[in-house]
Coordinates of C-alpha atoms and ligand atoms in Angstrom, one line a residue:
M1 CA 51.5 -16.6 -45.9
A2 CA 55.0 -16.3 -47.3
D3 CA 56.4 -19.4 -49.0
G4 CA 60.0 -18.8 -47.8
A5 CA 60.9 -16.9 -50.9
G6 CA 59.8 -13.5 -49.6
P7 CA 56.5 -11.9 -48.8
E8 CA 53.4 -12.9 -50.7
S9 CA 52.5 -10.6 -53.5
R10 CA 49.3 -9.9 -55.4
D11 CA 48.0 -7.4 -57.9
V12 CA 45.3 -6.2 -55.7
V13 CA 44.6 -6.6 -52.0
V14 CA 41.1 -5.6 -50.8
V15 CA 40.7 -4.9 -47.0
G16 CA 37.2 -5.7 -45.7
G17 CA 34.6 -8.2 -46.9
G18 CA 31.3 -6.4 -46.9
N19 CA 29.3 -5.3 -50.0
A20 CA 31.9 -2.6 -51.0
G21 CA 34.9 -4.9 -50.6
H22 CA 33.3 -7.7 -52.6
S23 CA 32.2 -5.4 -55.3
A24 CA 35.8 -4.1 -55.6
A25 CA 37.3 -7.5 -55.6
I26 CA 34.9 -8.9 -58.3
A27 CA 35.6 -5.8 -60.5
A28 CA 39.3 -6.2 -60.2
A29 CA 39.2 -10.0 -60.7
E30 CA 37.1 -9.7 -63.9
R31 CA 39.9 -7.6 -65.4
G32 CA 42.2 -10.5 -64.8
R33 CA 43.9 -9.2 -61.7
N34 CA 45.1 -11.6 -59.0
V35 CA 43.0 -10.5 -56.0
L36 CA 43.2 -11.3 -52.3
L37 CA 40.4 -10.1 -50.0
L38 CA 41.4 -9.9 -46.3
E39 CA 38.5 -9.9 -43.9
K40 CA 39.0 -9.3 -40.1
G41 CA 36.0 -11.4 -39.1
S42 CA 36.2 -15.2 -38.9
R43 CA 33.5 -17.2 -40.7
G44 CA 30.5 -16.6 -38.6
E45 CA 31.5 -13.0 -38.0
H46 CA 31.9 -12.2 -41.7
G47 CA 30.0 -9.9 -44.1
G48 CA 30.4 -6.6 -42.2
N49 CA 27.5 -4.3 -41.7
S50 CA 26.3 -5.4 -45.1
Y51 CA 25.2 -8.7 -43.6
Y52 CA 22.9 -7.0 -41.1
T53 CA 21.1 -4.9 -43.7
A54 CA 17.6 -5.3 -45.1
G55 CA 19.4 -5.2 -48.5
A56 CA 17.4 -2.1 -49.4
M57 CA 19.0 -0.3 -52.5
R58 CA 18.1 3.1 -53.8
V59 CA 18.5 3.3 -57.5
A60 CA 17.4 5.8 -60.2
H61 CA 14.8 4.3 -62.5
E62 CA 11.9 5.2 -64.8
G63 CA 9.3 2.7 -63.4
L64 CA 8.7 -1.0 -63.4
D65 CA 9.5 -1.6 -67.1
D66 CA 12.9 -0.1 -66.6
V67 CA 14.0 -2.5 -63.8
R68 CA 11.8 -5.5 -64.5
D69 CA 14.7 -7.5 -66.0
L70 CA 16.6 -7.2 -62.6
L71 CA 13.8 -8.6 -60.5
D72 CA 12.8 -12.0 -59.3
D73 CA 9.5 -13.3 -60.6
D74 CA 6.6 -12.4 -58.3
E75 CA 2.9 -12.7 -59.0
R76 CA 2.4 -9.3 -57.3
L77 CA 4.3 -7.5 -60.1
A78 CA 1.1 -7.5 -62.2
S79 CA -0.7 -5.3 -59.7
T80 CA 2.2 -3.1 -58.7
V81 CA 2.5 0.7 -59.0
L82 CA 6.1 1.6 -59.0
P83 CA 6.5 5.4 -59.3
P84 CA 9.6 6.4 -61.4
Y85 CA 12.5 7.6 -59.3
P86 CA 14.5 9.6 -61.9
A87 CA 18.1 10.8 -61.4
E88 CA 16.9 14.3 -60.6
Y89 CA 14.7 13.1 -57.7
Y90 CA 17.7 11.1 -56.3
A91 CA 19.9 14.2 -56.6
R92 CA 17.3 16.4 -54.9
D93 CA 16.9 13.9 -52.0
M94 CA 20.7 13.7 -51.5
E95 CA 20.9 17.5 -51.5
R96 CA 18.0 18.1 -49.2
V97 CA 18.7 15.5 -46.5
T98 CA 22.4 16.5 -46.3
E99 CA 21.4 20.2 -46.5
G100 CA 23.8 20.5 -49.5
R101 CA 26.8 19.1 -47.8
N102 CA 27.1 16.2 -50.2
D103 CA 30.1 16.1 -52.6
D104 CA 28.7 16.9 -56.1
A105 CA 31.0 14.8 -58.1
L106 CA 30.6 11.7 -55.9
T107 CA 26.8 12.2 -55.8
E108 CA 26.5 12.6 -59.6
T109 CA 28.6 9.4 -60.1
L110 CA 26.6 7.5 -57.5
I111 CA 23.3 8.3 -59.1
R112 CA 24.4 7.8 -62.8
E113 CA 26.0 4.5 -62.0
S114 CA 23.3 3.2 -59.6
T115 CA 21.2 1.1 -62.0
P116 CA 24.1 0.0 -64.3
T117 CA 25.9 -1.2 -61.2
M118 CA 22.9 -3.3 -60.2
R119 CA 22.8 -4.8 -63.7
W120 CA 26.5 -5.6 -63.4
L121 CA 25.9 -7.3 -60.0
Y122 CA 23.0 -9.2 -61.5
G123 CA 25.4 -10.4 -64.2
H124 CA 27.6 -11.8 -61.4
G125 CA 24.6 -13.7 -60.0
L126 CA 23.3 -11.3 -57.4
R127 CA 19.5 -11.2 -57.2
F128 CA 16.9 -8.5 -56.5
R129 CA 13.3 -8.1 -55.7
L130 CA 10.7 -5.4 -54.9
M131 CA 10.4 -4.7 -51.2
Y132 CA 6.7 -5.2 -50.9
E133 CA 6.8 -5.8 -47.1
R134 CA 8.5 -2.5 -46.2
Q135 CA 8.1 0.0 -49.0
A136 CA 4.5 -0.5 -50.4
Y137 CA 0.9 -0.1 -49.2
R138 CA -2.1 -1.6 -50.8
N139 CA -4.7 0.8 -52.2
D140 CA -8.4 0.3 -52.4
A141 CA -8.0 -1.3 -55.9
G142 CA -5.7 -3.9 -54.3
E143 CA -2.6 -2.6 -56.0
Y144 CA 0.8 -2.4 -54.3
V145 CA 1.8 1.3 -54.3
F146 CA 5.4 1.9 -53.7
W147 CA 6.6 5.1 -51.8
G148 CA 9.7 6.9 -50.7
G149 CA 12.1 6.4 -53.6
L150 CA 13.3 3.1 -52.2
H151 CA 11.9 0.1 -53.9
I152 CA 14.4 -2.6 -54.7
G153 CA 16.2 -4.9 -52.3
S154 CA 18.5 -7.8 -52.5
T155 CA 16.9 -11.3 -52.4
G156 CA 17.4 -12.7 -49.0
G157 CA 18.2 -9.3 -47.4
G158 CA 21.7 -8.6 -46.1
K159 CA 22.3 -12.3 -45.5
G160 CA 21.4 -13.2 -49.0
L161 CA 23.5 -10.3 -50.4
I162 CA 26.6 -11.5 -48.7
E163 CA 26.1 -15.2 -49.7
Q164 CA 25.6 -14.1 -53.3
H165 CA 28.7 -11.8 -53.2
E166 CA 30.8 -14.6 -51.8
A167 CA 29.7 -17.0 -54.6
A168 CA 30.3 -14.3 -57.2
A169 CA 33.8 -13.6 -55.8
R170 CA 34.7 -17.3 -55.8
A171 CA 33.4 -17.6 -59.4
A172 CA 35.6 -14.6 -60.4
G173 CA 38.7 -16.2 -58.9
V174 CA 39.0 -13.9 -55.8
E175 CA 40.7 -15.5 -52.8
V176 CA 39.0 -14.6 -49.6
R177 CA 40.7 -15.1 -46.2
Y178 CA 38.8 -14.7 -43.0
G179 CA 40.1 -13.8 -39.5
Q180 CA 42.8 -11.5 -41.1
A181 CA 42.8 -8.1 -39.3
V182 CA 45.0 -5.8 -41.4
T183 CA 47.0 -3.7 -39.0
D184 CA 48.9 -1.2 -41.2
L185 CA 49.8 -0.1 -44.7
L186 CA 53.2 -0.7 -46.3
V187 CA 54.6 2.5 -47.9
E188 CA 57.7 2.8 -50.0
D189 CA 58.8 6.0 -51.8
G190 CA 55.4 7.6 -51.1
A191 CA 53.4 4.8 -52.6
V192 CA 51.3 2.2 -50.9
V193 CA 52.8 -1.2 -51.7
G194 CA 50.9 -3.6 -49.5
V195 CA 49.5 -4.3 -46.1
L196 CA 50.6 -5.8 -42.8
V197 CA 48.6 -8.4 -41.0
G198 CA 50.4 -8.3 -37.7
D199 CA 54.0 -9.1 -38.6
T200 CA 53.1 -10.6 -42.0
E201 CA 53.5 -8.5 -45.1
V202 CA 51.3 -8.9 -48.2
R203 CA 52.6 -6.9 -51.1
A204 CA 50.3 -5.5 -53.8
S205 CA 50.3 -3.1 -56.7
S206 CA 47.0 -1.7 -55.4
V207 CA 45.3 -1.7 -52.0
I208 CA 41.6 -1.1 -51.8
L209 CA 40.3 -0.1 -48.4
A210 CA 36.7 -1.2 -47.7
A211 CA 37.0 -1.7 -43.9
G212 CA 34.0 0.3 -42.8
G213 CA 33.7 3.3 -40.5
F214 CA 34.4 3.8 -36.8
E215 CA 30.9 3.2 -35.5
A216 CA 32.0 0.2 -33.4
N217 CA 34.8 2.1 -31.6
A218 CA 33.3 3.8 -28.5
A219 CA 36.3 6.0 -27.9
M220 CA 36.4 7.3 -31.5
R221 CA 32.6 7.9 -31.4
A222 CA 33.0 10.1 -28.3
E223 CA 36.0 11.9 -29.9
H224 CA 34.4 12.7 -33.2
L225 CA 30.6 12.5 -32.7
G226 CA 30.7 14.0 -29.2
E227 CA 30.1 13.1 -25.6
G228 CA 27.3 10.6 -25.1
W229 CA 27.9 8.7 -28.3
Q230 CA 30.0 6.1 -26.5
H231 CA 26.6 4.9 -25.1
A232 CA 25.0 4.3 -28.5
K233 CA 24.3 0.7 -29.3
V234 CA 25.9 -0.7 -32.4
R235 CA 23.4 -2.1 -35.0
G236 CA 25.9 -4.1 -37.0
T237 CA 29.3 -5.6 -36.9
P238 CA 31.5 -4.9 -33.8
L239 CA 34.5 -5.1 -36.1
N240 CA 34.3 -1.7 -37.9
T241 CA 36.6 0.1 -35.4
G242 CA 38.2 2.6 -37.7
D243 CA 41.5 0.7 -38.0
M244 CA 42.0 1.5 -41.7
L245 CA 40.9 5.1 -41.4
R246 CA 43.6 5.7 -38.9
A247 CA 46.2 3.7 -40.9
A248 CA 45.4 5.7 -44.1
I249 CA 45.4 9.1 -42.4
S250 CA 48.8 8.3 -40.8
V251 CA 50.2 7.8 -44.3
A252 CA 48.9 11.2 -45.5
A253 CA 45.4 10.3 -46.8
Q254 CA 43.1 13.3 -46.4
P255 CA 40.1 12.9 -44.0
Y256 CA 37.0 14.0 -45.8
G257 CA 33.2 14.4 -45.3
D258 CA 31.4 15.0 -42.0
W259 CA 33.3 13.3 -39.2
S260 CA 30.9 14.7 -36.6
T261 CA 27.7 13.1 -37.7
C262 CA 26.5 9.5 -38.4
H263 CA 23.6 7.4 -39.4
S264 CA 21.7 6.3 -36.3
V265 CA 18.1 5.1 -35.7
A266 CA 15.4 4.1 -33.2
W267 CA 16.6 0.7 -32.0
D268 CA 15.1 -1.6 -29.4
A269 CA 16.1 -0.2 -26.0
N270 CA 16.9 -3.7 -24.7
A271 CA 19.1 -4.8 -27.6
S272 CA 22.6 -5.9 -26.9
D273 CA 25.5 -3.5 -27.4
A274 CA 26.5 -4.9 -30.8
G275 CA 24.5 -6.3 -33.7
D276 CA 22.5 -9.5 -33.5
R277 CA 23.3 -11.9 -36.4
E278 CA 20.0 -13.6 -36.2
L279 CA 17.6 -10.6 -35.9
T280 CA 19.9 -8.2 -37.7
N281 CA 17.8 -5.1 -38.8
Q282 CA 14.6 -6.5 -37.1
L283 CA 15.6 -4.5 -34.0
T284 CA 14.9 -1.3 -35.8
R285 CA 11.7 0.5 -34.9
G286 CA 10.8 2.4 -38.0
G287 CA 7.0 2.7 -37.5
Y288 CA 7.0 6.0 -35.7
P289 CA 5.4 8.0 -38.6
L290 CA 2.2 6.2 -37.7
G291 CA 2.4 7.1 -34.0
I292 CA 4.1 9.6 -31.7
I293 CA 7.4 9.4 -29.8
V294 CA 7.7 10.7 -26.2
N295 CA 10.7 10.9 -23.8
S296 CA 10.7 9.8 -20.2
G297 CA 9.2 13.2 -19.3
G298 CA 6.2 12.3 -21.4
R299 CA 7.0 15.0 -24.0
R300 CA 7.3 14.8 -27.8
F301 CA 10.6 16.0 -29.3
V302 CA 10.5 15.4 -33.1
D303 CA 8.0 15.7 -36.0
E304 CA 7.3 12.0 -36.5
G305 CA 5.6 12.7 -39.8
A306 CA 8.1 15.3 -41.2
D307 CA 8.7 13.0 -44.2
F308 CA 8.6 9.4 -45.3
R309 CA 10.6 7.2 -42.8
N310 CA 13.3 6.7 -45.4
Y311 CA 14.2 10.4 -45.1
T312 CA 14.0 10.8 -41.3
Y313 CA 15.0 7.5 -39.6
A314 CA 18.7 8.0 -40.0
K315 CA 18.8 11.2 -38.0
Y316 CA 16.2 10.4 -35.3
G317 CA 18.6 8.1 -33.5
A318 CA 20.7 11.1 -32.6
A319 CA 17.5 12.9 -31.3
I320 CA 16.7 10.0 -29.1
L321 CA 20.3 9.9 -27.7
R322 CA 19.8 13.5 -26.6
Q323 CA 16.8 12.6 -24.4
P324 CA 17.1 11.9 -20.7
G325 CA 18.7 8.5 -20.3
G326 CA 19.0 8.2 -24.0
V327 CA 15.6 6.4 -24.3
S328 CA 12.2 7.3 -25.6
Y329 CA 8.9 5.5 -26.3
Q330 CA 7.0 5.0 -29.5
L331 CA 3.3 5.1 -28.8
F332 CA 0.5 3.5 -30.8
D333 CA -3.1 2.5 -30.1
A334 CA -5.4 -0.2 -31.3
T335 CA -6.0 1.6 -34.6
T336 CA -2.3 2.1 -35.6
R337 CA -0.8 -1.0 -34.0
P338 CA -2.0 -3.4 -36.7
M339 CA -0.4 -1.1 -39.4
L340 CA 3.1 -1.7 -38.0
R341 CA 5.5 -3.9 -39.9
T342 CA 5.4 -7.5 -38.6
E343 CA 9.1 -8.0 -39.3
E344 CA 10.1 -5.2 -36.8
Y345 CA 7.2 -5.0 -34.3
D346 CA 6.3 -8.7 -33.9
S347 CA 9.9 -9.9 -34.0
P348 CA 11.2 -12.3 -31.3
R349 CA 12.3 -10.5 -28.1
V350 CA 10.6 -7.2 -29.0
S351 CA 10.4 -4.8 -26.1
V352 CA 6.9 -3.5 -25.5
V353 CA 4.6 -2.3 -22.7
S354 CA 0.8 -2.4 -23.3
A355 CA -2.0 -1.1 -21.1
D356 CA -5.7 -0.3 -21.3
S357 CA -5.3 3.3 -20.4
L358 CA -2.7 6.0 -20.9
E359 CA -2.4 6.5 -17.1
R360 CA -1.7 2.8 -16.6
L361 CA 0.8 2.9 -19.5
A362 CA 2.6 5.9 -18.0
A363 CA 2.8 4.2 -14.6
D364 CA 4.1 1.0 -16.1
L365 CA 6.8 2.9 -18.0
G366 CA 7.7 5.0 -14.9
I367 CA 7.0 8.3 -16.7
D368 CA 5.0 11.3 -15.6
E369 CA 1.3 10.4 -15.9
T370 CA 0.0 13.9 -16.1
A371 CA 2.5 15.0 -18.7
L372 CA 1.8 12.0 -20.9
V373 CA -1.9 12.4 -20.8
Q374 CA -1.6 16.1 -21.6
T375 CA 0.8 15.4 -24.5
V376 CA -1.6 12.8 -26.0
T377 CA -4.7 15.0 -25.4
S378 CA -3.3 18.1 -27.0
F379 CA -1.9 16.0 -29.9
N380 CA -5.3 14.3 -30.5
D381 CA -7.2 17.6 -30.3
S382 CA -5.0 19.4 -32.8
I383 CA -5.4 16.9 -35.7
D384 CA -7.0 18.2 -38.8
T385 CA -9.4 15.2 -39.3
S386 CA -10.9 16.7 -42.4
V387 CA -7.8 15.5 -44.3
P388 CA -8.0 11.8 -45.2
F389 CA -5.2 9.5 -43.9
D390 CA -3.1 7.9 -46.6
A391 CA 0.1 6.1 -45.7
A392 CA 1.4 5.8 -49.3
V393 CA 1.7 9.6 -49.8
K394 CA 2.6 12.6 -47.7
D395 CA -1.0 13.1 -46.8
G396 CA -0.8 16.5 -45.1
R397 CA -2.9 15.2 -42.2
R398 CA -1.3 17.3 -39.6
A399 CA -1.3 17.7 -35.9
D400 CA -0.8 21.4 -35.0
V401 CA 1.2 21.1 -31.8
V402 CA 4.8 21.8 -30.8
P403 CA 6.6 20.1 -32.4
P404 CA 4.0 19.6 -35.2
K405 CA 3.3 16.2 -36.8
S406 CA 3.2 17.1 -40.4
N407 CA 1.7 14.0 -41.9
W408 CA -0.2 10.8 -41.0
A409 CA -1.5 12.1 -37.7
V410 CA -4.0 9.6 -36.1
P411 CA -5.4 10.2 -32.6
L412 CA -4.3 7.9 -29.9
E413 CA -7.7 7.1 -28.5
R414 CA -8.5 3.4 -28.7
A415 CA -7.2 1.0 -26.0
P416 CA -5.0 -0.9 -25.7
F417 CA -2.1 1.5 -25.9
H418 CA 1.4 0.2 -26.7
A419 CA 4.8 1.7 -25.9
F420 CA 7.9 0.4 -27.6
P421 CA 11.0 1.6 -25.7
V422 CA 13.8 2.7 -28.1
T423 CA 17.3 4.0 -27.8
C424 CA 19.9 5.2 -30.3
G425 CA 21.4 2.5 -32.5
I426 CA 24.4 3.7 -34.6
T427 CA 24.6 2.3 -38.1
F428 CA 27.7 3.9 -39.6
T429 CA 29.8 7.0 -39.5
F430 CA 29.7 9.6 -42.3
G431 CA 33.3 10.8 -42.1
G432 CA 35.9 9.0 -44.3
L433 CA 38.7 9.6 -46.7
H434 CA 39.0 12.0 -49.6
A435 CA 39.0 10.2 -53.0
D436 CA 38.2 11.0 -56.6
T437 CA 35.3 9.3 -58.3
S438 CA 37.5 6.3 -59.2
G439 CA 38.2 5.7 -55.5
R440 CA 41.8 6.9 -55.7
V441 CA 42.7 8.2 -52.2
L442 CA 43.8 11.8 -52.2
D443 CA 46.3 13.6 -50.0
A444 CA 45.9 17.1 -48.5
A445 CA 47.1 18.7 -51.8
G446 CA 44.4 16.8 -53.7
D447 CA 46.9 14.5 -55.3
P448 CA 46.4 10.7 -55.5
L449 CA 48.3 8.6 -53.1
P450 CA 49.8 6.0 -55.4
G451 CA 48.5 2.5 -54.8
L452 CA 45.7 3.4 -52.5
F453 CA 41.9 3.2 -53.2
V454 CA 38.9 3.4 -51.0
C455 CA 35.2 2.6 -51.1
G456 CA 32.1 1.9 -49.0
E457 CA 31.6 3.5 -45.6
M458 CA 35.3 4.6 -45.6
L459 CA 34.7 6.9 -48.5
G460 CA 33.9 10.4 -47.1
G461 CA 31.8 13.1 -48.6
L462 CA 28.5 11.6 -49.6
F463 CA 26.4 12.1 -46.4
S464 CA 26.1 14.5 -43.6
G465 CA 23.6 14.8 -40.7
N466 CA 21.1 12.6 -42.5
Y467 CA 20.9 10.1 -45.3
P468 CA 18.3 8.8 -47.8
G469 CA 17.6 5.1 -46.9
G470 CA 19.1 2.5 -49.2
T471 CA 22.0 4.6 -50.4
G472 CA 24.8 2.9 -48.4
L473 CA 24.8 -0.4 -50.2
V474 CA 24.4 1.3 -53.6
A475 CA 27.3 3.7 -52.9
G476 CA 29.4 0.7 -51.8
A477 CA 28.7 -1.2 -55.0
V478 CA 29.2 1.8 -57.3
F479 CA 32.4 3.0 -55.8
G480 CA 33.6 -0.5 -55.0
R481 CA 33.2 -1.4 -58.7
R482 CA 34.9 1.8 -59.8
A483 CA 37.9 1.2 -57.4
G484 CA 38.2 -2.4 -58.5
S485 CA 38.1 -1.3 -62.2
S486 CA 40.9 1.2 -61.6
A487 CA 43.2 -0.8 -59.3
Ligands
LIG1 C1 21.2 -3.0 -39.2 C2 21.7 -2.3 -40.4 C3 20.8 -2.2 -41.5 C4 21.2 -1.5 -42.6 N1 20.3 -1.5 -43.7 C5 20.7 -1.0 -44.9 C6 19.9 -1.1 -46.0 O1 18.9 -1.8 -46.0 N2 20.4 -0.5 -47.2 C7 21.5 0.2 -47.2 O2 21.9 0.7 -48.3 N3 22.3 0.2 -46.1 C8 22.0 -0.3 -45.0 N4 22.8 -0.3 -43.9 C9 24.1 0.4 -44.1 C10 25.0 -0.5 -44.8 O3 25.3 -1.6 -44.0 C11 26.4 0.1 -45.1 O4 26.2 1.3 -45.8 C12 27.2 -0.8 -46.0 O5 26.9 -2.2 -45.7 C13 28.6 -0.6 -45.9 O6 29.3 -1.5 -46.6 P1 30.9 -1.6 -46.5 O7 31.3 -2.7 -47.4 O8 31.5 -0.3 -46.6 O9 31.1 -2.0 -44.9 P2 30.9 -3.4 -44.2 O10 29.8 -4.2 -44.8 O11 30.7 -3.0 -42.8 O12 32.2 -4.2 -44.4 C14 33.4 -3.7 -43.8 C15 34.3 -5.0 -43.5 O13 35.6 -4.6 -43.1 C16 36.0 -5.5 -42.2 N5 37.2 -4.8 -41.5 C17 37.2 -3.8 -40.6 N6 38.4 -3.6 -40.2 C18 39.2 -4.4 -40.8 C19 40.6 -4.7 -40.8 N7 41.5 -4.0 -40.0 N8 41.1 -5.7 -41.6 C20 40.3 -6.4 -42.4 N9 39.0 -6.2 -42.4 C21 38.5 -5.2 -41.7 C22 34.9 -5.7 -41.3 O14 35.0 -6.9 -40.5 C23 33.7 -5.8 -42.3 O15 33.5 -7.1 -42.7 C24 22.4 -0.9 -42.7 C25 23.3 -1.1 -41.7 C26 23.0 -1.8 -40.5 C27 24.0 -2.0 -39.4

């Protein structure tokens, strides 16, 4: 990298080329900064977890008219019901799913900036759409009714998002180098003045860390999340191994947020140990609110209908990991099977066992036949069938068993029966670094560490225990943009 006249020098070095890193790099470059983005993955491994996403983005809005200008043309827009998702709903959701452990200032900034940041990305050529296939149901009038506070997605999902980010970064004059694993931070007189890539120095006035969490590091998972987490499957990139978290903490950055919990979901039990670049998020099994989940003892262990999937899916991976063998089975019958999302439940290589009776299903799965039949029978018998089923709202159609199923209870009674084996897939870790709302990394005394910024999964304090779906990408864009605007 050096030209013989000393180490290479830039205004801004961004470490990590996912959604947050690109947002930061574009924001710095549009202010005329000379920006170099260093990405650990080679081309073909690039894009971080952001590449694997569905591109779902949770933003505050006042209904369709408020966001129409951001959306691709679609003939379905004319018959779309898009309930407003005002800032106060967003704030309430963050507060309730994290049980109040979310940082107030970061949360307020995230929500306030969510839609303006989408507009800013749109101005840089990123494209968005309504997620009809995963966040809407059709009503009797044929309208598409959106639910769950999560409506907008990037055009082309995570793959499209990264492609569009790369084009925007090129257009803004950012230089991106792949296959560059940053190994350490350079510090002089208490200020961060650059990075090391092996033995090579790259100096910079500001370094922005956007290198993901430690979800792909089995030893760090066991250390921080607890025994057993080393066995979780990684849903996304294998490259987010906590390198920059460790490097920053070793130069006095303050760890922040909840290091003992993470985002993890029901994931195909036969998926490989790290993410699949072709199937990406299609290995998720998010249809459980329409069925029941049993463990290998044939027992239910969560309220599958506690809330919309967007508010439970990120914590149920941990519940599955705690079951014997770390596996469980999502059960559906001939009534509910057709309601499952094609993208996930009819994807290539989907793991499923089907049978014409519950006894046969139990035998094929190798689980206790009597226990399974008893679980299903008592579930079916306890459903309040006087309440109409409606998947687009929390319908209160409850099964009064232990644990209860609070909404969307449909008896499993029509053969064939289907069991989808699932395990725990870890998405990302919640613990990160302490920073102010401009992304300036703070030390233990709460003072900024000169020259060091953070964004994306590496920023601690937003989530704990659970997470409202679609917030990760928006948080990455909001705080990436802010870090890039300050660096
Ligand atoms: C399957 C899946 C589906 C998801 N779906 C959604 C969704 O629909 N909506 C949503 O909001 N969130 C979703 N998420 C979560 C989302 O991916 C993250 O919140 C977000 O992408 C994080 O962005 P980031 O830029 O911080 O990290 P990443 O996109 O992971 O980028 C980090 C980058 O840093 C690089 N890196 C790591 N170490 C180094 C190093 N030492 N030197 C240089 N580079 C380094 C990595 O290679 C990686 O490219 C999903 C995640 C997964 C895995």
